[in-house]
Tab-separated table of C-alpha atoms in Angstrom:
chain	number	residue	atom	x	y	z
A	25	MET	CA	72.381	111.946	105.881
A	26	ASP	CA	71.753	115.241	106.703
A	27	CYS	CA	74.735	117.662	107.480
A	28	ARG	CA	74.027	119.061	110.337
A	29	ILE	CA	73.345	115.239	111.580
A	30	ARG	CA	77.030	114.386	110.505
A	31	MET	CA	78.093	116.756	112.275
A	32	LYS	CA	76.613	116.240	116.062
A	33	THR	CA	78.155	112.577	114.986
A	34	ILE	CA	82.040	113.734	114.247
A	35	ILE	CA	81.257	116.240	117.531
A	36	LYS	CA	81.168	112.931	119.604
A	37	ALA	CA	83.352	110.950	118.123
A	38	VAL	CA	86.123	113.527	118.037
A	39	ARG	CA	85.847	114.674	121.653
A	40	PRO	CA	88.366	114.758	123.887
A	41	PRO	CA	88.650	111.895	125.723
A	42	PRO	CA	86.620	111.119	129.113
A	43	THR	CA	88.347	110.270	132.442
A	44	GLY	CA	87.142	107.857	134.776
A	45	GLU	CA	85.339	105.046	134.679
A	46	GLU	CA	84.428	105.608	130.832
A	47	ALA	CA	87.602	106.453	129.687
A	48	LYS	CA	89.007	102.490	130.839
A	49	ALA	CA	85.881	101.108	128.750
A	50	LEU	CA	86.336	103.621	125.665
A	51	GLU	CA	90.212	101.850	126.366
A	52	GLU	CA	89.123	98.648	126.078
A	53	GLN	CA	86.319	99.705	122.374
A	54	ASP	CA	88.956	99.033	119.286
A	55	VAL	CA	88.800	100.932	116.037
A	56	GLU	CA	86.957	98.444	114.054
A	57	ASP	CA	83.663	99.104	117.087
A	58	THR	CA	84.550	103.685	116.149
A	59	VAL	CA	83.395	102.791	112.967
A	60	ALA	CA	80.433	100.021	113.745
A	61	ARG	CA	79.389	103.484	116.215
A	62	THR	CA	79.441	106.200	114.092
A	63	GLY	CA	80.546	105.029	110.362
A	64	LEU	CA	83.777	107.109	111.234
A	65	TYR	CA	87.022	105.936	110.893
A	66	ILE	CA	88.657	108.220	112.951
A	67	LEU	CA	92.486	109.129	113.148
A	68	ARG	CA	93.997	111.365	116.127
A	69	ASN	CA	97.391	112.966	116.524
A	70	ALA	CA	99.083	115.730	118.090
A	71	GLY	CA	98.213	118.855	116.410
A	72	GLY	CA	95.120	116.404	113.843
A	73	ARG	CA	98.161	116.745	110.553
A	74	ALA	CA	96.932	114.741	107.717
A	75	GLN	CA	100.748	114.185	107.408
A	76	GLU	CA	101.548	111.804	110.554
A	77	ALA	CA	98.015	110.672	109.268
A	78	LEU	CA	98.984	109.852	105.444
A	79	ARG	CA	99.808	106.084	106.015
A	80	SER	CA	96.364	105.239	107.880
A	81	ILE	CA	94.481	107.079	105.570
A	82	ILE	CA	96.299	105.150	102.409
A	83	VAL	CA	95.440	102.227	104.382
A	84	SER	CA	91.667	103.372	104.768
A	85	GLN	CA	91.606	104.424	101.418
A	86	ASN	CA	92.436	100.659	100.396
A	87	LEU	CA	90.953	98.899	102.614
A	88	LEU	CA	88.040	100.201	104.237
A	89	HIS	CA	87.080	102.634	100.956
A	90	THR	CA	87.300	105.547	102.553
A	91	THR	CA	86.067	107.734	99.567
A	92	ASP	CA	85.304	111.393	102.055
A	93	ILE	CA	88.437	112.895	104.227
A	94	HIS	CA	87.370	115.202	106.967
A	95	VAL	CA	90.549	117.621	108.470
A	96	VAL	CA	89.831	118.644	112.098
A	97	HIS	CA	91.523	120.926	114.411
A	98	HIS	CA	90.531	122.496	117.413
A	99	LEU	CA	90.864	126.200	118.779
A	100	GLY	CA	92.410	125.851	121.600
A	101	CYS	CA	94.936	123.248	120.685
A	102	GLY	CA	98.527	123.051	123.346
A	103	MET	CA	100.802	122.872	119.104
A	104	ALA	CA	99.050	126.183	118.909
A	105	ASN	CA	101.736	128.691	118.637
A	106	ASN	CA	104.438	127.602	118.141
A	107	SER	CA	107.443	126.810	116.086
A	108	GLU	CA	109.174	123.600	115.025
A	109	GLU	CA	111.940	125.024	116.843
A	110	GLY	CA	110.597	126.288	119.979
A	111	LEU	CA	108.629	122.625	120.104
A	112	ARG	CA	111.956	121.036	120.081
A	113	GLU	CA	113.708	123.156	122.437
A	114	THR	CA	110.512	121.697	124.561
A	115	LEU	CA	110.638	119.004	124.405
A	116	LEU	CA	114.778	118.431	125.253
A	117	ARG	CA	114.187	120.506	128.222
A	118	GLU	CA	111.500	117.940	129.733
A	119	LEU	CA	113.117	115.103	128.222
A	120	ALA	CA	117.302	116.239	128.908
A	121	PRO	CA	116.710	118.687	131.399
A	122	SER	CA	119.761	121.240	131.710
A	123	GLU	CA	121.520	119.299	134.845
A	124	ASP	CA	121.509	115.899	133.161
A	125	ASP	CA	125.403	114.787	131.321
A	126	MET	CA	126.079	116.196	128.208
A	127	VAL	CA	125.309	112.446	126.817
A	128	THR	CA	122.804	112.300	127.364
A	129	ARG	CA	120.940	115.509	125.726
A	130	SER	CA	123.250	114.969	122.095
A	131	ILE	CA	121.450	111.565	122.351
A	132	THR	CA	118.469	113.120	122.612
A	133	MET	CA	119.153	116.062	120.428
A	134	HIS	CA	119.452	113.494	117.562
A	135	GLN	CA	116.607	112.085	118.785
A	136	LEU	CA	114.522	115.049	118.419
A	137	ALA	CA	115.630	115.567	115.106
A	138	GLN	CA	114.566	112.261	113.521
A	139	TYR	CA	110.726	113.885	113.756
A	140	GLN	CA	108.816	116.371	112.124
A	141	PHE	CA	106.493	117.867	115.165
A	142	LEU	CA	104.317	120.065	112.495
A	143	PRO	CA	102.983	122.629	114.921
A	144	ILE	CA	99.879	124.881	112.899
A	145	ARG	CA	98.988	128.143	113.656
A	146	SER	CA	98.442	130.840	116.017
A	147	ASP	CA	94.667	130.053	117.484
A	148	ILE	CA	94.070	133.539	118.642
A	149	CYS	CA	92.369	134.323	115.174
A	150	ILE	CA	90.165	131.976	113.910
A	151	HIS	CA	91.195	133.205	110.091
A	152	ARG	CA	94.725	132.639	110.964
A	153	ALA	CA	94.110	128.904	112.592
A	154	ALA	CA	91.568	127.287	109.391
A	155	ASP	CA	95.130	127.926	107.501
A	156	SER	CA	97.313	125.060	109.199
A	157	VAL	CA	93.599	123.150	107.606
A	158	PHE	CA	93.886	124.605	104.317
A	159	ASN	CA	97.766	122.899	104.415
A	160	ASP	CA	96.111	119.940	105.439
A	161	MET	CA	94.122	120.252	102.623
A	162	GLU	CA	96.115	120.564	99.970
A	163	LEU	CA	98.464	118.323	100.937
A	164	LEU	CA	95.961	114.934	100.405
A	165	ARG	CA	94.294	117.117	97.447
A	166	ASN	CA	98.377	117.514	95.995
A	167	HIS	CA	99.115	113.376	97.161
A	168	PRO	CA	99.910	111.178	95.129
A	169	LEU	CA	98.218	108.523	96.803
A	170	ILE	CA	95.099	109.486	98.017
A	171	LYS	CA	92.281	108.640	95.837
A	172	ARG	CA	91.426	111.024	92.708
A	173	GLY	CA	88.066	112.678	93.663
A	174	THR	CA	88.502	112.455	97.361
A	175	ASN	CA	85.638	115.275	98.642
A	176	ILE	CA	88.675	116.184	101.797
A	177	ARG	CA	86.615	118.551	103.819
A	178	GLY	CA	88.131	120.918	106.143
A	179	TRP	CA	87.077	122.315	109.997
A	180	LEU	CA	87.654	124.078	112.971
A	181	TYR	CA	86.203	122.940	116.216
A	182	GLU	CA	84.872	125.605	118.363
A	183	ASN	CA	84.658	125.968	122.294
A	184	ILE	CA	85.956	122.692	122.913
A	185	HIS	CA	87.087	123.776	126.336
A	186	LEU	CA	83.107	124.533	127.628
A	187	ASP	CA	80.188	122.366	127.596
A	188	PRO	CA	79.767	119.500	125.127
A	189	ARG	CA	76.855	121.430	124.146
A	190	GLN	CA	78.593	124.419	123.156
A	191	HIS	CA	80.859	122.264	120.940
A	192	SER	CA	80.233	123.361	117.443
A	193	MET	CA	82.005	122.741	114.103
A	194	ARG	CA	82.843	125.479	111.228
A	195	PRO	CA	83.503	125.636	108.249
A	196	VAL	CA	86.929	126.314	107.315
A	197	GLU	CA	85.575	126.752	103.260
A	198	GLY	CA	84.070	130.182	104.661
A	199	ILE	CA	87.013	131.399	106.457
A	200	PRO	CA	90.373	133.814	103.614
A	201	ARG	CA	93.470	132.172	104.374
A	202	SER	CA	95.699	135.211	106.269
A	203	SER	CA	97.649	134.998	103.244
A	204	SER	CA	95.234	135.475	100.885
A	205	GLY	CA	94.380	139.442	101.833
A	206	PRO	CA	92.421	141.468	103.882
A	207	ALA	CA	88.911	139.414	105.772
A	208	PRO	CA	86.240	140.030	104.120
A	209	ASN	CA	84.260	141.374	107.303
A	210	CYS	CA	85.928	143.133	110.603
A	211	ILE	CA	88.867	141.434	111.500
A	212	GLU	CA	87.202	141.446	114.613
A	213	ASP	CA	84.352	139.287	113.945
A	214	MET	CA	86.798	135.959	114.004
A	215	CYS	CA	89.033	136.698	116.823
A	216	GLU	CA	88.793	134.544	119.135
A	217	ARG	CA	90.051	135.996	121.990
A	218	LYS	CA	86.725	138.668	121.468
A	219	HIS	CA	84.345	135.664	121.672
A	220	SER	CA	85.245	134.217	124.357
A	221	GLY	CA	85.423	137.937	125.794
A	222	GLN	CA	88.647	138.591	125.970
A	223	ASP	CA	90.477	142.268	124.700
A	224	CYS	CA	91.238	141.191	121.193
A	225	ARG	CA	93.195	144.347	120.421
A	226	PRO	CA	96.903	142.939	121.505
A	227	CYS	CA	96.493	140.617	117.754
A	228	HIS	CA	95.055	143.509	115.318
A	229	ALA	CA	99.266	143.987	115.231
A	230	ASN	CA	99.161	140.974	113.243
A	231	CYS	CA	95.946	140.587	111.696
A	232	PRO	CA	95.186	141.526	107.776
A	233	SER	CA	93.545	144.617	108.159
A	234	PRO	CA	89.611	144.497	107.165
A	235	ARG	CA	88.237	146.476	104.147
């Protein structure tokens, strides 16, 4: 299938769930129907992290004979710009407000400690948002239960909060990692703040200097 057509199919499949009657109709569709309609086995989770999806990916490879894995993170994600500890503190405040008794808070803290919440990197600059995609791709390529020779690609889903006709997918292979040194072009060209019409100077202090 032509790459552009395939990406349109992926965008349609991973687009945020609609509301109202259309959402109700989608709730009644199972995974097999999604595969039949799109040819894609879609795994969703908070932040789009591969580690959380590993069990399903392994099952998909061995029972559905999956040969290609596409890791898709979207810009403007609510999981961005958080640390593991920061997410735990936020969840603790939501699940056990300070006025709750100490026993309840202690139990909640213990339960939260059983999970890794896997926050993603800052999504302000595109090259930083891509880091989490690169990390997930490396996890899959090096995992002993992921079949050798699997085609693993990474994408950033852009403009997700705009009109669906403006949604697009950017391959991460052309984006430099923030840890690999300066970006090849002017950093401003890769700043999501600038793309959305905002002042991108506040994030320059955290960006590699342009060559």
